[in-house]
Coordinates of C-alpha atoms in Angstrom, one line a residue:
X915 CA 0.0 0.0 0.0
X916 CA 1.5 3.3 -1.0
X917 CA 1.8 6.3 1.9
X918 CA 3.0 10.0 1.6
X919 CA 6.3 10.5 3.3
X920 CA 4.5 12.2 6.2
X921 CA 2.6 9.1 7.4
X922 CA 6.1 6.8 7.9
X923 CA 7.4 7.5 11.1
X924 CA 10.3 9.7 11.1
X925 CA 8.9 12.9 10.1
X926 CA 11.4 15.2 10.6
X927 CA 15.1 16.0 11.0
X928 CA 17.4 15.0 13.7
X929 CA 20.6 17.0 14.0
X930 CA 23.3 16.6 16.9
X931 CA 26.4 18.3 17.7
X932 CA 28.2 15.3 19.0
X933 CA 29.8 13.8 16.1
X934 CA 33.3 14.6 15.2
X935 CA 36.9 14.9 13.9
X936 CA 39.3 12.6 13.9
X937 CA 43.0 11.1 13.0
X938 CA 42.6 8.9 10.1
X939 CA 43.0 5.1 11.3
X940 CA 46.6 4.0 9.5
X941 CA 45.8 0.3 10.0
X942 CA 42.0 -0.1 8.5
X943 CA 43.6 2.9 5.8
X944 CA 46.1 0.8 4.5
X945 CA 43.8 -2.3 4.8
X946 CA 40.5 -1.7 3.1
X947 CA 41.1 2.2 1.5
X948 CA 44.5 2.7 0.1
X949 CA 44.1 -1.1 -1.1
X950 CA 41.1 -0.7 -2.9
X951 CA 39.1 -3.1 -0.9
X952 CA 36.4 -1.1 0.1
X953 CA 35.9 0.8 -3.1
X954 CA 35.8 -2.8 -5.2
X955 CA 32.7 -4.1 -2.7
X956 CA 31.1 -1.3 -3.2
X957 CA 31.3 -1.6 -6.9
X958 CA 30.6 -5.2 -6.5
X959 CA 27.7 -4.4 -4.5
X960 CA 26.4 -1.8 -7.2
X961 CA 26.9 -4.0 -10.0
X962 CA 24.6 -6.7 -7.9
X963 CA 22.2 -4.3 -7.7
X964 CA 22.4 -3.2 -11.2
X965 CA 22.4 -6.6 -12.6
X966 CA 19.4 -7.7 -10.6
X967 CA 17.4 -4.9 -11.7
X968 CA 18.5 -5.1 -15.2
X969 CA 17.1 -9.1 -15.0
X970 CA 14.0 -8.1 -13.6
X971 CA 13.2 -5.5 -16.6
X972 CA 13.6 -2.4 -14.4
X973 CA 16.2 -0.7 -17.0
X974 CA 13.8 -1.3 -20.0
X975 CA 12.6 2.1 -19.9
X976 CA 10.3 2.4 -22.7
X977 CA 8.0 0.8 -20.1
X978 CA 7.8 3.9 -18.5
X979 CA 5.4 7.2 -20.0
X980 CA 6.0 10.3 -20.8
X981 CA 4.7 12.7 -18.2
X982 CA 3.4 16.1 -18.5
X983 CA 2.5 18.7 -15.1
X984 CA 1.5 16.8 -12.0
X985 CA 1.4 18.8 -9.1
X986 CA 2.2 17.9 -5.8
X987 CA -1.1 17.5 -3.6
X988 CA -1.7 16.2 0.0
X989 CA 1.8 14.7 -0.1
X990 CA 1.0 12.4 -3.9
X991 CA 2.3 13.5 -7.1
X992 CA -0.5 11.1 -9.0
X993 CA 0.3 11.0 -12.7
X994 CA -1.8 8.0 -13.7
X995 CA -4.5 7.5 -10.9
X996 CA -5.1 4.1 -9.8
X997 CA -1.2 3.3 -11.0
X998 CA 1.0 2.8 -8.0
X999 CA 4.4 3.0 -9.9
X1000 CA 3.6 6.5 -11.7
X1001 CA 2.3 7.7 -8.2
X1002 CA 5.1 9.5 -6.4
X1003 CA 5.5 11.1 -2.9
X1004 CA 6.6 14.3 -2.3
X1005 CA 6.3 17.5 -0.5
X1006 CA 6.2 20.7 -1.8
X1007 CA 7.6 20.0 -5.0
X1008 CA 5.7 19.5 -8.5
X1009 CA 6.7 17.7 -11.1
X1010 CA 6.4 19.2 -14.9
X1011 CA 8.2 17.4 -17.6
X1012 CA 9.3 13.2 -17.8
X1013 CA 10.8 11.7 -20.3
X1014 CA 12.5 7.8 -20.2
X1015 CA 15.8 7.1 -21.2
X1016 CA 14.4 5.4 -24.3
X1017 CA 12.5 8.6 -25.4
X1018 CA 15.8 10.2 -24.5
X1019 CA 18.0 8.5 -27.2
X1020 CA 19.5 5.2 -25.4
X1021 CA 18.8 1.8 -25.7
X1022 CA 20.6 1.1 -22.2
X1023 CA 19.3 3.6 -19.9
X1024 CA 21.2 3.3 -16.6
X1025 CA 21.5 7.2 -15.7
X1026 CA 24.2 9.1 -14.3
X1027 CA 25.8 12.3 -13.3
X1028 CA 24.3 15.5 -14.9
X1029 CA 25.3 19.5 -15.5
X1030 CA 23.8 22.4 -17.2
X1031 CA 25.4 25.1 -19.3
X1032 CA 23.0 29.0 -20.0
X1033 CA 24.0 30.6 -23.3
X1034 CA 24.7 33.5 -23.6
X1035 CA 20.9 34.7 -24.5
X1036 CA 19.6 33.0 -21.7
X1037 CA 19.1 29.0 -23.2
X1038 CA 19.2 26.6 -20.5
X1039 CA 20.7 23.5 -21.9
X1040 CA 21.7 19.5 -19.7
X1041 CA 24.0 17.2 -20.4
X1042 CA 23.2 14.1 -18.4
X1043 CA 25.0 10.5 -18.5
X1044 CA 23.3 7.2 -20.0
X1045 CA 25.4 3.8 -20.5
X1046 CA 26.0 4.4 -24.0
X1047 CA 26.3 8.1 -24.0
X1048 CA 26.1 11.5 -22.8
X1049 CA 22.4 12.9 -23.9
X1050 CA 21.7 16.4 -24.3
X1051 CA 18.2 18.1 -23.7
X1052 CA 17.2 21.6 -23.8
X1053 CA 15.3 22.9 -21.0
X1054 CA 12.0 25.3 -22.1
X1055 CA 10.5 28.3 -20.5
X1056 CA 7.4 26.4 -19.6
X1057 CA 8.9 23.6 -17.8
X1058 CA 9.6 21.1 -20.9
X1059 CA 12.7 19.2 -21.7
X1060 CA 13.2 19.1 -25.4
X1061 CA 15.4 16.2 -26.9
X1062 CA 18.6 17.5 -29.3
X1063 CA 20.9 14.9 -29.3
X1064 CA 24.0 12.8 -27.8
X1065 CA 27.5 12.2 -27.7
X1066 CA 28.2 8.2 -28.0
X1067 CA 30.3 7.0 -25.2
X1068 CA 34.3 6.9 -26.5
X1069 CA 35.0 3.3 -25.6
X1070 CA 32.7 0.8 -23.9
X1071 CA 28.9 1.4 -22.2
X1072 CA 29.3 2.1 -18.8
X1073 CA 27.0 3.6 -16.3
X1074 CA 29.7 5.6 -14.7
X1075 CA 29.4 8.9 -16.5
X1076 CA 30.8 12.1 -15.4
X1077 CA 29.8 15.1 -16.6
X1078 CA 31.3 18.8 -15.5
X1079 CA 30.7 22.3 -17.5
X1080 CA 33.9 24.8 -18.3
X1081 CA 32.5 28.0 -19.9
X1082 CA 30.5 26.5 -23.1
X1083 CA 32.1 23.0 -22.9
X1084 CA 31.0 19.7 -21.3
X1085 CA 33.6 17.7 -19.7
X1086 CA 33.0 14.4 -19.7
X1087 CA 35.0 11.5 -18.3
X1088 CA 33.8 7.2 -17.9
X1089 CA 34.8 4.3 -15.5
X1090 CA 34.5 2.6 -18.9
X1091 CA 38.3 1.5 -19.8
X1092 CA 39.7 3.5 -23.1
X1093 CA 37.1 6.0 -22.4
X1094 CA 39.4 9.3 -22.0
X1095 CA 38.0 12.6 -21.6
X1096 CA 35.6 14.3 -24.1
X1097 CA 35.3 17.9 -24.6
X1098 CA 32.0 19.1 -26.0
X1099 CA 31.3 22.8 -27.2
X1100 CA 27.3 23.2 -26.4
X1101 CA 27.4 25.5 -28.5
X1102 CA 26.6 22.7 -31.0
X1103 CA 23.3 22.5 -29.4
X1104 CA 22.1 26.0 -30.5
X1105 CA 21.0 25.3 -33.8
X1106 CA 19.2 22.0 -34.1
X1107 CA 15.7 21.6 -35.0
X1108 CA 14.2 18.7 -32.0
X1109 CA 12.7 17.1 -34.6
X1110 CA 15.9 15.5 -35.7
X1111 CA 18.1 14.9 -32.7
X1112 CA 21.8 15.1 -34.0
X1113 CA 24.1 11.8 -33.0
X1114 CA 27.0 13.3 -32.9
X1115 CA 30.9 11.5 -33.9
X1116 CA 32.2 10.6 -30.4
X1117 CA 35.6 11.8 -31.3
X1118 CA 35.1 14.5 -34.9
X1119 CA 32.8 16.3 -33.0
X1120 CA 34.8 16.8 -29.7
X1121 CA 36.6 19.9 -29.4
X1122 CA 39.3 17.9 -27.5
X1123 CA 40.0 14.9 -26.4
X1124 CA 42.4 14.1 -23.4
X1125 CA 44.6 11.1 -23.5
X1126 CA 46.9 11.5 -20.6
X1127 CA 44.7 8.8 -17.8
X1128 CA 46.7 5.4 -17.3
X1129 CA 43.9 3.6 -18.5
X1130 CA 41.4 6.1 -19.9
X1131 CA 39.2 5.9 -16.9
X1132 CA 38.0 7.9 -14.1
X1133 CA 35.6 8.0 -11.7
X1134 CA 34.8 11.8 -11.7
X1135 CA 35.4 15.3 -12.6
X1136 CA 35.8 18.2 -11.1
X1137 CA 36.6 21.7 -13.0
X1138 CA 38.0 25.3 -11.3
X1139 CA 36.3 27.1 -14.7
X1140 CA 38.1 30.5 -12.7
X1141 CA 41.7 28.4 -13.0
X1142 CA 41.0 27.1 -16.5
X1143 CA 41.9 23.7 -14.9
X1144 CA 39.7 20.3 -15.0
X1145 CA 40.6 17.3 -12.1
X1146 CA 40.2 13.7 -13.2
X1147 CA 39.6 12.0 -9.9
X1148 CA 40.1 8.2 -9.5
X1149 CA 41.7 7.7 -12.4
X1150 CA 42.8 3.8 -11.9
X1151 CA 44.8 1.8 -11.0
X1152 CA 46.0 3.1 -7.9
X1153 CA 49.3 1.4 -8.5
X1154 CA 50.1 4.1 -11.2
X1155 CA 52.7 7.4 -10.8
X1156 CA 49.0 9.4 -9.3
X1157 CA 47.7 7.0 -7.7
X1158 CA 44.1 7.5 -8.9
X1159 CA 44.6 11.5 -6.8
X1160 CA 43.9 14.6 -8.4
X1161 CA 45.0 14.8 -12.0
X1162 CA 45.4 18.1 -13.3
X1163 CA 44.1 19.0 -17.1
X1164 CA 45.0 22.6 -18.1
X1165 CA 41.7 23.6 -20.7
X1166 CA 43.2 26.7 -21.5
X1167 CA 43.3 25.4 -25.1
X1168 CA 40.2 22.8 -24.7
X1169 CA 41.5 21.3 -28.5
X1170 CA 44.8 20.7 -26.8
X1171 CA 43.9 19.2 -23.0
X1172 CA 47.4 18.5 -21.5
X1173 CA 48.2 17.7 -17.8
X1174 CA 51.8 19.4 -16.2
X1175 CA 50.9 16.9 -12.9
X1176 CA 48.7 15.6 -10.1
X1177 CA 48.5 14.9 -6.8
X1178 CA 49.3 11.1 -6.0
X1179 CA 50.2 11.8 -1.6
X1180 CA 46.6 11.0 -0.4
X1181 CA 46.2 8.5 -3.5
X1182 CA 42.4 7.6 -4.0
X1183 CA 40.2 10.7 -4.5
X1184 CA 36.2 9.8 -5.4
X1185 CA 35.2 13.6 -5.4
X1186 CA 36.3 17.1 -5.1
X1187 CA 35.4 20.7 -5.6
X1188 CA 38.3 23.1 -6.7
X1189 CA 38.2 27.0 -6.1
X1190 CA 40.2 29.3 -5.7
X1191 CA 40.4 30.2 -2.1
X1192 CA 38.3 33.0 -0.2
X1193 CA 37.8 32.8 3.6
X1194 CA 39.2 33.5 6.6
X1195 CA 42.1 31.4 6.7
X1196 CA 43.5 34.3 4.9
X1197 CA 47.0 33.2 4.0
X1198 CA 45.5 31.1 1.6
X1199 CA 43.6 33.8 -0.1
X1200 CA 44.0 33.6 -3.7
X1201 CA 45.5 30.1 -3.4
X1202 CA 43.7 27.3 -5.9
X1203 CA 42.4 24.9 -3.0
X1204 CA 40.6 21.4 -3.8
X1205 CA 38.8 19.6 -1.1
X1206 CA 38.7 16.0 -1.7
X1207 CA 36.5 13.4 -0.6
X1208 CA 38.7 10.1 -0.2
X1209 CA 37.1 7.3 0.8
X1210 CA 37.8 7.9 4.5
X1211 CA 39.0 11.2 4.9
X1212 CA 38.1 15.1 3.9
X1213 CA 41.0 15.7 2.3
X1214 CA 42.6 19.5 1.7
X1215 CA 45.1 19.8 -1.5
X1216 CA 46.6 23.2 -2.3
X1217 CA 46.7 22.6 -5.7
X1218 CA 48.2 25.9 -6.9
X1219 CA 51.3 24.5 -8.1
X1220 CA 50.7 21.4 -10.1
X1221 CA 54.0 19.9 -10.1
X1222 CA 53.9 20.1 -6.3
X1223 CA 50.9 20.3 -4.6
X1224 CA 50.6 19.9 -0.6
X1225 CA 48.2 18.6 1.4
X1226 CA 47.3 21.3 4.6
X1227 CA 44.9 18.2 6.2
X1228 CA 43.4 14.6 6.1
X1229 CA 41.0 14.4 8.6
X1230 CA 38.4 11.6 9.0
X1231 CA 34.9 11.3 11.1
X1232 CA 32.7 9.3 13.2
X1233 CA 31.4 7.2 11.0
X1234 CA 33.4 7.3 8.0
X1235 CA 32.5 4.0 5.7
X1236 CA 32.9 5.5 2.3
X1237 CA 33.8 9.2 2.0
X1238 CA 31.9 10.0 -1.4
X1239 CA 31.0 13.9 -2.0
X1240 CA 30.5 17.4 -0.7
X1241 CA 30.1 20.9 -1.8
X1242 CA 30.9 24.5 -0.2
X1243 CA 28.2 26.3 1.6
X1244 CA 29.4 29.4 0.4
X1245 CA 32.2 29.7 -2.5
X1246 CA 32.6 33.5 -1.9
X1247 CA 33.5 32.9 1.8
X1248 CA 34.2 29.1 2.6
X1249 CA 33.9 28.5 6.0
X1250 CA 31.6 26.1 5.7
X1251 CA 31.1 22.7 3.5
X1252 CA 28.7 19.7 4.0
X1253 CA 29.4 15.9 3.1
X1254 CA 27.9 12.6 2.9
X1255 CA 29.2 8.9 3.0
X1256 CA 27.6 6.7 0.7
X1257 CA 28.3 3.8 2.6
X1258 CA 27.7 4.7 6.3
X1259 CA 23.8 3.7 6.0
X1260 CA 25.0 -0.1 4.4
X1261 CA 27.7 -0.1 7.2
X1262 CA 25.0 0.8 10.1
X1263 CA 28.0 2.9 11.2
X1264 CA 26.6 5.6 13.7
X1265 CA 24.9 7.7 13.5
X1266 CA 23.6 6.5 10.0
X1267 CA 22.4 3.1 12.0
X1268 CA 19.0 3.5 11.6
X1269 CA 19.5 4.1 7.8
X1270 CA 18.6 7.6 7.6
X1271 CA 21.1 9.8 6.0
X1272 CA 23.4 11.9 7.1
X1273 CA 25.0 15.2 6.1
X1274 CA 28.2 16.1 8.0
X1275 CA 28.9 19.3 8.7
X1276 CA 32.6 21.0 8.6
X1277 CA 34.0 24.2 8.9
X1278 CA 37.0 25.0 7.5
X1279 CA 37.9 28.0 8.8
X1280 CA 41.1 26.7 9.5
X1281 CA 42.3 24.9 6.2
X1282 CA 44.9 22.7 7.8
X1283 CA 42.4 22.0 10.9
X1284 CA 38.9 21.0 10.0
X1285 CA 36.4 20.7 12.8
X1286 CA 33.3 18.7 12.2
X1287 CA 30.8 21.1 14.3
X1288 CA 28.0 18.6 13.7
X1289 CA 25.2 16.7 11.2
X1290 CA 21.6 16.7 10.2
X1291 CA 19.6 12.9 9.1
X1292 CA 17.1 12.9 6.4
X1293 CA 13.3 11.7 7.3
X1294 CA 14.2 9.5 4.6
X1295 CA 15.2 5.8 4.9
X1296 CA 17.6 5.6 1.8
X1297 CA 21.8 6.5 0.7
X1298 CA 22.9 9.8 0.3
X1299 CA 24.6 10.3 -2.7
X1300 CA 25.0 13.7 -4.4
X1301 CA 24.4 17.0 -3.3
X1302 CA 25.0 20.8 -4.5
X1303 CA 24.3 24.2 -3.2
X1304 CA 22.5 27.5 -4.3
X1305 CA 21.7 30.4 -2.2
X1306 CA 22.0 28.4 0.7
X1307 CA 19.7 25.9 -0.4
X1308 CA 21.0 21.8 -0.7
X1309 CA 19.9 19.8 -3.4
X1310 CA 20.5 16.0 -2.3
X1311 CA 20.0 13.5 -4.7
X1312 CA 19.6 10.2 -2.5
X1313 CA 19.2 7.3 -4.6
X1314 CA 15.9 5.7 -4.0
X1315 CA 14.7 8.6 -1.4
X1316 CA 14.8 10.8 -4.9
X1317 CA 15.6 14.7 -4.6
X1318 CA 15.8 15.9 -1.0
X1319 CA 15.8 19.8 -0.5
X1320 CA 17.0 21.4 3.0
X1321 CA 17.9 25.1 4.1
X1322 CA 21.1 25.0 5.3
X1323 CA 21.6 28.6 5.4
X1324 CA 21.4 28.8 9.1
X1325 CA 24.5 26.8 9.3
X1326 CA 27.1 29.9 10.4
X1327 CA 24.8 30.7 13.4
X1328 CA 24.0 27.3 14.2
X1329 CA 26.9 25.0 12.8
X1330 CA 25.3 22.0 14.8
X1331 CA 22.7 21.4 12.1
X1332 CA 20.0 21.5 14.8
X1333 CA 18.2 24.5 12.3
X1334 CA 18.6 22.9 8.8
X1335 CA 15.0 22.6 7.7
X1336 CA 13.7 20.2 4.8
X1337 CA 12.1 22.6 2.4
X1338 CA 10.9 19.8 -0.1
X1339 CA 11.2 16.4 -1.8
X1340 CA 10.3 14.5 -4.8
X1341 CA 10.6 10.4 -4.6
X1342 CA 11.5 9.2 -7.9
X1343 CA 11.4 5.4 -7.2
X1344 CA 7.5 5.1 -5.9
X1345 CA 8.8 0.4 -6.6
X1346 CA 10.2 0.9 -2.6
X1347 CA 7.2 2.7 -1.1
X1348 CA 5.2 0.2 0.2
X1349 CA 8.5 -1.1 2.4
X1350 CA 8.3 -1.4 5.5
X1351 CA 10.5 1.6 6.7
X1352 CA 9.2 3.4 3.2
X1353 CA 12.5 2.9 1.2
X1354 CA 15.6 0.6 0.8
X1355 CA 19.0 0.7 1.6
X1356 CA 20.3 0.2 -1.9
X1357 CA 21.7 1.7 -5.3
X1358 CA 18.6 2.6 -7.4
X1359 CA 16.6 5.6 -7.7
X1360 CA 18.1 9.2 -8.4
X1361 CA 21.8 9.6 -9.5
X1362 CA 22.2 13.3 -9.6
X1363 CA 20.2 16.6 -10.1
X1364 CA 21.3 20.0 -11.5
X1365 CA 19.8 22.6 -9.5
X1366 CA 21.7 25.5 -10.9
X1367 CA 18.6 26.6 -13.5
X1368 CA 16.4 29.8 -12.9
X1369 CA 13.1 28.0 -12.1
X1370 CA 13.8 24.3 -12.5
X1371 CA 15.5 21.3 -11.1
X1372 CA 16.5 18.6 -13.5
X1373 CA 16.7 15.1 -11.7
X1374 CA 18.6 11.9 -13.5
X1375 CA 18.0 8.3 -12.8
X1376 CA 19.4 5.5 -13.0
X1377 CA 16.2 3.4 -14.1
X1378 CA 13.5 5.4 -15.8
X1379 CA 14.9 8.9 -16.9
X1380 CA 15.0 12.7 -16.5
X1381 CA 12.6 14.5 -14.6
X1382 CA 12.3 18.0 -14.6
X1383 CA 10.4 19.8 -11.0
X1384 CA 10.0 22.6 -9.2
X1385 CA 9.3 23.6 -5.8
X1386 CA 5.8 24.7 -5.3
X1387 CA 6.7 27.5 -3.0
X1388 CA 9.5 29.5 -1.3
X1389 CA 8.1 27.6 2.2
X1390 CA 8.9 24.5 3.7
X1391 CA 7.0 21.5 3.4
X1392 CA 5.7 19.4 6.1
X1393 CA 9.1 17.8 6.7
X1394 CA 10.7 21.0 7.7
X1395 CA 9.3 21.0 11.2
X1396 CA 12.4 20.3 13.9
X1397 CA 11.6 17.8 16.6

């Protein structure tokens, strides 16, 4: 039987101040993080998961409608009355526009990471990740996504695809081997009619295309669009000269992508945000600072020299299981940026025990002395997986919990978390409502969103496809309420 969100029990946020820093364990480091252990069961869990759901028919996704304006009512999104599986909960956020994966151009599905590029007349434009290619929509004034076209995957399908935007190009990296890095000018985009979606050449129509990974693979990418450099993060094997760290691709000419280093010391980095540094550790100030997410540490690299960076910290948490992502709270001042573990839910390491997840929250104010000043848990039983931030609003995409939206701009007065308030959600995966805690603890559901539109938030998942939403209001929903 299917329930809104607000009839399952936890109904709102927990936060605590007790959580915190730590040394990073040398003995479990060396044994399950440096070795790769930890990162290959998760992979071997994922692919489980994927491979299950691909038997049972989930990933056939012509299955799944086209969807036009549903609005959010009572805490049901109801698209097709009477039809459980195009019924989906949410809170104070309506969706306008799906479209599957097949409608979308693939024949795998199996959706990934996603980022948007505004021209220069005010366009809005996504590139999202599918098996078999990077797909590109355009995103219309009255809440439509219109279809233009893809770029085919360079190598092999993979559902690792990892898309970042520097000025009008897409940067787009693969976990698939041979893979390499494509450069795309969106540009391209501007002039094709919809009614003929353009496939484009996956290496003629690149503007660039760079060569330089030990085995053409990486896990993700991060860009510093104000340095003119792009990161390749986990770029395997770990037993090469970087170590799967921080590899540094200078897009200064995107036709020629070349790397002058990397940062190998810390080894394994999943994720990380690059900036150049403004705060108040003000020796840094100006500095090109990256703050990684490595598996079981937050990581600090000044990255400013590229032939030899530094590390100023490696700090872990209670409850590290698998460092994964985070994102600054402010770029124009960063004392402040917020977490997740992907794995720290699976691990019932606390305080993701009860399988609600957590955000961490740091400040930084002191670059080579992080202080975890506390967390906040979802209402959601799920993973946390991605998460970005605008205007002091977080955009978490947690898996089969779908798009979570908090305020967290009360963090610098009240760095516990205890006054982050859920402003919204929209659960993409309706196939794990009628469970008992109202979700699972697995890898399905809602890859990424891109949040960084004027009205819109564009959502990618792995199963059924892009879904395009937007808060109802500026107010919080029924899950913003503090207990």
């Amino acid at each position: 039987m299917l329930f809104p969100r607000a009839a399952l029990g936890v109904l709102t946020l927990t936060a605590c101040g007790l959580a915190h820093e730590m040394a990073v364990d040398a003995v479990k480091d060396a044994e399950l993080y440096k070795s790769g252990k930890m990162h290959e069961m998760i992979m071997a869990k994922k692919y489980s998961t994927f491979d299950r759901q691909k038997a049972a028919g989930a990933y056939k996704s012509e299955q799944y409608p086209e969807l036009g304006f549903v609005p959010c009512k009572d805490g049901l999104a109801i698209a097709i009355k009477g039809d459980a599986n195009n019924t989906f909960r949410c809170d104070n956020v309506d969706l306008y526009h799906f479209l599957s994966h097949s409608a979308l151009g693939s024949t795998t599905g199996e959706g990934s990471s996603s980022w948007g590029w505004t021209s220069d007349d005010g366009r809005e434009f996504i590139a999202f990740g599918q098996a078999d290619a990077a797909a590109f929509i355009e995103i219309l004034p009255e809440g439509k996504m219109s279809y233009l076209g893809r770029l085919p995957t360079y190598s092999v399908n993979a559902i690792w695809r990892e898309i970042r935007a520097y000025k009008h190009y897409m940067v787009i990296g693969s976990e698939a081997k041979g893979h390499n890095i494509q450069i795309f000018d969106m540009k391209k985009l501007l002039n094709i009619d919809p009614k003929n979606p353009v496939t484009f050449d996956k290496e003629k129509d690149c503007t660039g295309i760079f060569k330089g990974l030990p085995s053409g693979r990486s896990h993700t990418v991060s860009i510093n669009e104000a340095t003119g450099f792009a990161y390749a993060n986990g770029a395997a094997p770990r037993t090469s000269a970087c170590k799967a760290g921080l590899i540094a691709i200078d897009l200064s000419d995107p036709s020629n992508p070349t790397s002058p280093g990397c940062a190998s010391e810390d080894g394994y980095v999943h994720d990380a945000q690059c900036v150049v540094y403004k705060g108040p550790d003000t020796q840094y100030n100006g500095r090109e600072i990256c703050y990684g997410y490595n598996e079981d540490s937050l990581t600090i690299y000044d990255m400013t020299d590229k032939k030899a960076p530094t590390i100023l910290s490696r700090t872990s948490y209670q409850g590290a299981s698998y460092t994964h992502q985070g994102w600054l709270l402010d770029t124009t001042y960063q004392e402040y940026l917020l977490m997740d573990d992907e794995y720290d839910e699976f691990d019932r390491a606390e305080p993701a025990a009860d399988g609600h997840p957590v955000t961490y929250i740091w400040n930084i104010a002191n670059l080579t002395a992080p202080v975890q000043t506390g967390y906040y848990k979802s209402s959601a039983y799920s993973i946390d997986h991605n998460q970005y931030i605008k205007d002091g609003v977080s955009y978490q995409s947690n898996y089969g919990a779908g798009l979570r939206i908090y305020d967290v701009s009360s963090i610098p007065r009240d760095p516990t978390g205890g006054s982050v308030k859920e402003l919204g959600f929209f659960d993409v995966y309706p196939e794990d409502d009628g469970e008992p805690n109202g979700g699972v603890i697995d890898f399905v559901g809602s890859w990424s969103s891109y949040a960084f539109l004027k009205e819109f938030v564009f959502v990618n998942t792995i199963e059924r496809g892009a879904f395009l939403v937007k808060r109802t209001n500026g107010e919080g929903g029924n899950g913003s309420k503090k207990g």
